[in-house]
Short mmCIF file of C-alpha atoms in Angstrom, two decimals:
data_model
loop_
_atom_site.label_atom_id
_atom_site.label_comp_id
_atom_site.label_asym_id
_atom_site.label_seq_id
_atom_site.Cartn_x
_atom_site.Cartn_y
_atom_site.Cartn_z
CA MET W 1 -30.90 0.73 13.46
CA ALA W 2 -27.55 -0.83 12.56
CA ASP W 3 -24.18 0.69 13.40
CA ILE W 4 -21.32 1.09 10.96
CA ILE W 5 -18.35 -1.25 11.26
CA VAL W 6 -14.92 0.35 11.61
CA MET W 7 -12.24 -2.11 10.52
CA LYS W 8 -9.22 -2.30 12.84
CA THR W 9 -6.51 -4.89 13.40
CA THR W 10 -5.75 -3.94 17.02
CA GLY W 11 -7.75 -2.92 20.06
CA LYS W 12 -11.18 -3.90 21.41
CA ALA W 13 -12.93 -3.51 18.04
CA ALA W 14 -10.53 -5.83 16.20
CA PRO W 15 -11.69 -9.39 15.52
CA LYS W 16 -9.46 -12.35 16.34
CA VAL W 17 -6.73 -12.71 13.73
CA GLU W 18 -6.75 -15.84 11.58
CA LYS W 19 -3.24 -16.91 10.56
CA GLY W 20 -2.44 -18.95 7.45
CA GLN W 21 0.45 -19.97 5.25
CA GLY W 22 0.86 -21.12 1.67
CA SER W 23 1.50 -24.84 1.49
CA GLY W 24 1.34 -27.93 -0.67
CA PRO W 25 1.12 -27.74 -4.44
CA SER W 26 -0.32 -24.20 -4.40
CA LEU W 27 2.88 -22.72 -2.84
CA ILE W 28 5.38 -21.71 -5.52
CA LYS W 29 7.87 -19.71 -3.39
CA GLY W 30 8.39 -18.01 -0.05
CA PRO W 31 6.74 -18.65 3.27
CA TYR W 32 3.66 -16.63 2.11
CA LYS W 33 2.27 -16.14 5.62
CA THR W 34 -1.16 -14.51 5.85
CA LYS W 35 -3.30 -12.81 8.49
CA THR W 36 -7.03 -12.16 8.15
CA TRP W 37 -9.25 -9.97 10.29
CA ASN W 38 -12.78 -10.77 9.14
CA HIS W 39 -15.05 -7.93 10.29
CA PHE W 40 -18.33 -8.84 8.63
CA LYS W 41 -20.22 -11.92 7.53
CA GLY W 42 -23.66 -11.64 5.97
CA GLU W 43 -26.03 -12.65 3.20
CA LYS W 44 -26.49 -16.10 4.72
CA GLY W 45 -22.73 -16.70 4.96
CA ARG W 46 -21.94 -15.64 1.38
CA LEU W 47 -20.53 -12.13 2.02
CA TYR W 48 -17.30 -11.39 3.93
CA SER W 49 -15.39 -8.18 4.51
CA GLY W 50 -12.28 -7.26 6.43
CA ILE W 51 -8.53 -6.75 6.30
CA TRP W 52 -6.00 -9.27 4.95
CA GLU W 53 -2.23 -9.22 4.73
CA SER W 54 0.54 -11.46 3.40
CA THR W 55 4.30 -11.68 3.48
CA PRO W 56 6.21 -12.03 0.19
CA GLY W 57 5.71 -15.26 -1.70
CA LYS W 58 3.89 -16.72 -4.67
CA VAL W 59 0.89 -19.08 -4.79
CA LYS W 60 -1.41 -20.59 -7.38
CA VAL W 61 -4.98 -19.29 -7.15
CA ALA W 62 -8.34 -20.44 -8.53
CA TYR W 63 -11.20 -18.13 -7.53
CA LYS W 64 -14.69 -19.61 -7.19
CA GLU W 65 -15.76 -16.43 -5.41
CA TRP W 66 -15.91 -12.78 -6.53
CA GLU W 67 -13.59 -10.39 -4.62
CA PHE W 68 -13.10 -6.63 -4.43
CA CYS W 69 -9.68 -5.60 -3.06
CA HIS W 70 -8.20 -2.24 -2.09
CA PHE W 71 -4.49 -2.22 -1.24
CA ILE W 72 -3.64 -0.23 1.88
CA GLU W 73 0.07 -1.02 1.50
CA GLY W 74 2.44 -3.22 -0.48
CA LYS W 75 2.80 -4.57 -3.98
CA ALA W 76 1.67 -7.75 -5.73
CA VAL W 77 1.64 -9.19 -9.23
CA LEU W 78 -1.37 -11.20 -10.34
CA THR W 79 -0.87 -13.32 -13.46
CA SER W 80 -3.69 -15.13 -15.24
CA ASP W 81 -3.25 -18.69 -16.46
CA LYS W 82 -3.15 -17.13 -19.97
CA GLY W 83 -0.09 -15.02 -19.03
CA LYS W 84 -1.70 -11.57 -18.59
CA LYS W 85 -0.10 -9.65 -15.66
CA TRP W 86 -1.29 -6.90 -13.37
CA THR W 87 1.07 -5.10 -10.97
CA LEU W 88 -0.94 -3.71 -8.06
CA LYS W 89 0.24 -1.37 -5.32
CA ALA W 90 -0.95 0.71 -2.37
CA GLY W 91 -3.98 2.77 -3.35
CA ASP W 92 -5.14 0.41 -6.11
CA GLY W 93 -8.64 -1.06 -6.04
CA PHE W 94 -9.57 -4.01 -8.24
CA ILE W 95 -12.03 -6.85 -8.71
CA ILE W 96 -11.07 -10.50 -9.12
CA PRO W 97 -13.97 -12.23 -10.87
CA ALA W 98 -15.14 -15.74 -10.06
CA GLY W 99 -13.32 -18.11 -12.41
CA PHE W 100 -9.96 -16.28 -12.35
CA LYS W 101 -7.06 -18.75 -12.32
CA GLY W 102 -3.35 -18.01 -12.18
CA THR W 103 -0.86 -16.84 -9.57
CA TRP W 104 -0.71 -14.24 -6.81
CA GLU W 105 2.80 -13.02 -6.01
CA THR W 106 3.25 -10.71 -3.04
CA VAL W 107 6.38 -8.70 -3.89
CA GLU W 108 6.24 -6.36 -0.86
CA LYS W 109 4.14 -7.12 2.23
CA VAL W 110 0.50 -6.51 1.27
CA ARG W 111 -2.30 -5.26 3.47
CA LYS W 112 -5.70 -4.88 1.83
CA HIS W 113 -9.37 -4.31 2.48
CA TYR W 114 -11.50 -7.03 0.91
CA VAL W 115 -15.12 -7.82 0.15
CA ILE W 116 -15.81 -11.40 -0.92
CA LEU W 117 -19.05 -12.78 -2.35
CA MET W 118 -19.19 -16.57 -2.37
CA PRO W 119 -21.20 -18.38 -5.06
CA LYS W 120 -24.73 -19.59 -4.30
#
């Protein structure tokens, strides 16, 4: 029988934090520093789930994967390459489909739960 996984960012149950930062041509503004606590990997390395956060900043994005997000805190604006905008805040859940291209702007520090399914 499998146990449930409780996602935490501190304490014994928390995975090692992975730190990142926007850089190169994808970085539009800000330091855009990120932290990821990946709690689960499955489906032969195609499925990931955990907690992610970022400081304010703006980056270009091009999703090859499918992602479900639920904001725990913060505010971000996602803009498609066709100019459609979504303002997302704490409490919002949303799906980013594979093939989405545009920008991700963290307006207020974001912390979110995520589930990512990579393509076959």
